[in-house]
mmCIF file of C-alpha atoms in Angstrom:
data_model
loop_
_atom_site.group_PDB
_atom_site.id
_atom_site.type_symbol
_atom_site.label_atom_id
_atom_site.label_comp_id
_atom_site.label_asym_id
_atom_site.label_seq_id
_atom_site.Cartn_x
_atom_site.Cartn_y
_atom_site.Cartn_z
ATOM 1 C CA UNK A 96 96.373 140.385 125.447
ATOM 2 C CA UNK A 97 96.287 141.479 129.107
ATOM 3 C CA UNK A 98 94.099 138.477 129.957
ATOM 4 C CA UNK A 99 96.583 136.137 128.277
ATOM 5 C CA UNK A 100 99.576 137.656 130.067
ATOM 6 C CA UNK A 101 97.762 137.805 133.433
ATOM 7 C CA UNK A 102 96.459 134.230 133.497
ATOM 8 C CA UNK A 103 98.667 132.273 131.073
ATOM 9 C CA UNK A 104 102.080 133.761 131.434
ATOM 10 C CA UNK A 105 104.599 131.484 129.749
ATOM 11 C CA UNK A 106 107.792 132.895 131.278
ATOM 12 C CA UNK A 107 108.473 135.696 128.842
ATOM 13 C CA UNK A 108 106.677 138.445 126.947
ATOM 14 C CA UNK A 109 106.138 136.407 123.749
ATOM 15 C CA UNK A 110 102.456 136.783 122.934
ATOM 16 C CA UNK A 111 102.482 133.889 120.431
ATOM 17 C CA UNK A 112 103.769 131.428 123.031
ATOM 18 C CA UNK A 113 101.301 132.755 125.611
ATOM 19 C CA UNK A 114 98.355 132.334 123.209
ATOM 20 C CA UNK A 115 99.591 128.807 122.392
ATOM 21 C CA UNK A 116 99.684 127.964 126.128
ATOM 22 C CA UNK A 117 96.185 129.340 126.531
ATOM 23 C CA UNK A 118 94.947 127.253 123.612
ATOM 24 C CA UNK A 119 96.662 124.117 124.929
ATOM 25 C CA UNK A 120 95.159 124.533 128.406
ATOM 26 C CA UNK A 121 91.649 125.683 127.524
ATOM 27 C CA UNK A 122 90.517 124.966 124.015
ATOM 28 C CA UNK A 123 92.053 121.602 123.156
ATOM 29 C CA UNK A 124 90.652 119.744 126.196
ATOM 30 C CA UNK A 125 87.284 121.425 125.676
ATOM 31 C CA UNK A 126 87.260 120.552 121.994
ATOM 32 C CA UNK A 127 87.751 116.875 122.858
ATOM 33 C CA UNK A 128 84.922 117.062 125.406
ATOM 34 C CA UNK A 129 82.733 118.790 122.839
ATOM 35 C CA UNK A 130 83.440 116.090 120.241
ATOM 36 C CA UNK A 131 82.559 113.352 122.766
ATOM 37 C CA UNK A 132 79.385 115.219 123.688
ATOM 38 C CA UNK A 133 78.355 115.463 120.011
ATOM 39 C CA UNK A 134 78.960 111.720 119.595
ATOM 40 C CA UNK A 135 76.772 111.069 122.632
ATOM 41 C CA UNK A 136 73.981 113.243 121.244
ATOM 42 C CA UNK A 137 74.191 111.458 117.886
ATOM 43 C CA UNK A 138 73.873 108.073 119.612
ATOM 44 C CA UNK A 139 70.872 109.262 121.618
ATOM 45 C CA UNK A 140 69.208 110.628 118.475
ATOM 46 C CA UNK A 141 69.093 107.188 116.918
ATOM 47 C CA UNK A 142 65.637 105.703 117.232
ATOM 48 C CA UNK A 143 64.935 102.029 117.893
ATOM 49 C CA UNK A 144 63.524 101.822 114.371
ATOM 50 C CA UNK A 145 66.986 102.684 112.998
ATOM 51 C CA UNK A 146 68.390 99.553 114.612
ATOM 52 C CA UNK A 147 65.518 97.311 113.534
ATOM 53 C CA UNK A 148 65.253 98.272 109.874
ATOM 54 C CA UNK A 149 68.289 97.198 107.881
ATOM 55 C CA UNK A 150 69.334 99.380 104.978
ATOM 56 C CA UNK A 151 69.026 96.447 102.584
ATOM 57 C CA UNK A 152 65.315 95.990 103.343
ATOM 58 C CA UNK A 153 63.990 98.373 100.747
ATOM 59 C CA UNK A 154 61.796 98.171 97.689
ATOM 60 C CA UNK A 155 63.642 98.189 94.371
ATOM 61 C CA UNK A 156 62.596 98.176 90.744
ATOM 62 C CA UNK A 157 63.947 95.290 88.700
ATOM 63 C CA UNK A 158 64.916 95.545 85.055
ATOM 64 C CA UNK A 159 63.522 92.301 83.653
ATOM 65 C CA UNK A 160 65.417 92.823 80.403
ATOM 66 C CA UNK A 161 68.839 93.129 82.013
ATOM 67 C CA UNK A 162 71.504 90.497 81.576
ATOM 68 C CA UNK A 163 71.828 90.019 85.342
ATOM 69 C CA UNK A 164 68.115 89.335 85.711
ATOM 70 C CA UNK A 165 67.965 86.809 82.873
ATOM 71 C CA UNK A 166 71.094 85.085 84.187
ATOM 72 C CA UNK A 167 69.639 84.842 87.707
ATOM 73 C CA UNK A 168 66.344 83.448 86.381
ATOM 74 C CA UNK A 169 68.239 80.899 84.249
ATOM 75 C CA UNK A 170 70.370 79.792 87.220
ATOM 76 C CA UNK A 171 67.219 79.421 89.333
ATOM 77 C CA UNK A 172 65.618 77.326 86.562
ATOM 78 C CA UNK A 173 68.769 75.170 86.434
ATOM 79 C CA UNK A 174 68.528 74.712 90.198
ATOM 80 C CA UNK A 175 64.864 73.706 89.963
ATOM 81 C CA UNK A 176 65.717 71.110 87.317
ATOM 82 C CA UNK A 177 68.608 69.741 89.398
ATOM 83 C CA UNK A 178 66.352 69.658 92.445
ATOM 84 C CA UNK A 179 63.732 67.632 90.560
ATOM 85 C CA UNK A 180 66.368 65.135 89.400
ATOM 86 C CA UNK A 181 68.136 64.831 92.759
ATOM 87 C CA UNK A 182 67.555 61.978 95.165
ATOM 88 C CA UNK A 183 70.035 63.368 97.701
ATOM 89 C CA UNK A 184 67.471 65.598 99.382
ATOM 90 C CA UNK A 185 64.626 64.374 101.600
ATOM 91 C CA UNK A 186 61.189 64.652 99.976
ATOM 92 C CA UNK A 187 59.816 66.965 102.697
ATOM 93 C CA UNK A 188 62.835 69.255 102.401
ATOM 94 C CA UNK A 189 62.555 69.101 98.624
ATOM 95 C CA UNK A 190 58.907 70.228 98.782
ATOM 96 C CA UNK A 191 59.819 73.066 101.153
ATOM 97 C CA UNK A 192 62.665 74.443 99.073
ATOM 98 C CA UNK A 193 60.671 74.065 95.844
ATOM 99 C CA UNK A 194 57.872 76.163 97.357
ATOM 100 C CA UNK A 195 60.364 78.771 98.593
ATOM 101 C CA UNK A 196 62.076 78.961 95.204
ATOM 102 C CA UNK A 197 58.736 79.313 93.401
ATOM 103 C CA UNK A 198 57.714 82.076 95.838
ATOM 104 C CA UNK A 199 61.040 83.803 95.244
ATOM 105 C CA UNK A 200 60.536 83.649 91.493
ATOM 106 C CA UNK A 201 57.157 85.323 91.929
ATOM 107 C CA UNK A 202 58.818 88.070 93.983
ATOM 108 C CA UNK A 203 61.437 88.575 91.261
ATOM 109 C CA UNK A 204 58.773 88.664 88.535
ATOM 110 C CA UNK A 205 57.108 91.712 90.098
ATOM 111 C CA UNK A 206 58.097 95.127 88.700
ATOM 112 C CA UNK A 207 59.134 96.237 92.203
ATOM 113 C CA UNK A 208 60.137 93.908 95.011
ATOM 114 C CA UNK A 209 61.255 94.142 98.630
ATOM 115 C CA UNK A 210 64.829 92.941 99.012
ATOM 116 C CA UNK A 211 64.222 91.621 102.531
ATOM 117 C CA UNK A 212 61.477 89.327 101.254
ATOM 118 C CA UNK A 213 63.647 87.982 98.437
ATOM 119 C CA UNK A 214 66.523 87.459 100.850
ATOM 120 C CA UNK A 215 64.347 85.673 103.405
ATOM 121 C CA UNK A 216 62.524 83.428 100.951
ATOM 122 C CA UNK A 217 64.572 82.771 97.837
ATOM 123 C CA UNK A 218 68.158 83.623 98.719
ATOM 124 C CA UNK A 219 68.085 81.848 102.100
ATOM 125 C CA UNK A 220 66.700 78.698 100.521
ATOM 126 C CA UNK A 221 69.243 78.674 97.686
ATOM 127 C CA UNK A 222 72.127 79.271 100.112
ATOM 128 C CA UNK A 223 70.790 76.478 102.347
ATOM 129 C CA UNK A 224 70.937 74.053 99.397
ATOM 130 C CA UNK A 225 74.419 75.258 98.448
ATOM 131 C CA UNK A 226 75.684 74.808 102.021
ATOM 132 C CA UNK A 227 74.044 71.445 102.722
ATOM 133 C CA UNK A 228 74.956 69.848 99.411
ATOM 134 C CA UNK A 229 78.352 71.449 98.873
ATOM 135 C CA UNK A 230 80.703 69.302 96.842
ATOM 136 C CA UNK A 231 77.897 67.702 94.858
ATOM 137 C CA UNK A 232 76.265 68.764 91.626
ATOM 138 C CA UNK A 233 73.214 70.142 93.444
ATOM 139 C CA UNK A 234 75.402 72.254 95.717
ATOM 140 C CA UNK A 235 77.398 73.641 92.796
ATOM 141 C CA UNK A 236 74.272 74.593 90.860
ATOM 142 C CA UNK A 237 72.771 76.194 93.981
ATOM 143 C CA UNK A 238 76.020 78.095 94.560
ATOM 144 C CA UNK A 239 75.900 79.470 91.028
ATOM 145 C CA UNK A 240 72.261 80.507 91.536
ATOM 146 C CA UNK A 241 73.128 82.176 94.857
ATOM 147 C CA UNK A 242 75.958 84.151 93.204
ATOM 148 C CA UNK A 243 73.647 85.247 90.375
ATOM 149 C CA UNK A 244 70.943 86.389 92.814
ATOM 150 C CA UNK A 245 73.514 88.158 94.991
ATOM 151 C CA UNK A 246 74.944 89.946 91.946
ATOM 152 C CA UNK A 247 71.490 90.963 90.734
ATOM 153 C CA UNK A 248 70.308 92.347 94.076
ATOM 154 C CA UNK A 249 73.594 93.393 95.671
ATOM 155 C CA UNK A 250 73.581 90.854 98.493
ATOM 156 C CA UNK A 251 76.888 89.967 100.146
ATOM 157 C CA UNK A 252 77.871 86.318 99.868
#
């Protein structure tokens, strides 16, 4: 109490006001500095690996009997059939995307799969078809397959 009255006198003998002045002058600015310091320490504690490894690149178990899985596999099969029947896509591109889709199906057939691999191989290829052939039948079928895969694996569209 003597310390507060000696160094933070607020003009009268009200101890509550004097303690409030002391808090306003000492503790509030220091608390802000302390919060900024903690934020700085948290940023420094992050390792480079934290920035390089996305949270979505993890291994997950797939339920091959689920409705979402069977729907995704059916939409992929529909896309493969439409791709075979389509003349709109160049033969080299057709061979590339067919190989990527087949590889993606193999990844999905495994009991556990890495989401990053599925996204890089299958999902990217299906989205490429949907984007490049939007407005046509092939683009619509690829869009439906992309939505089914995204729903199954939790990818944003």
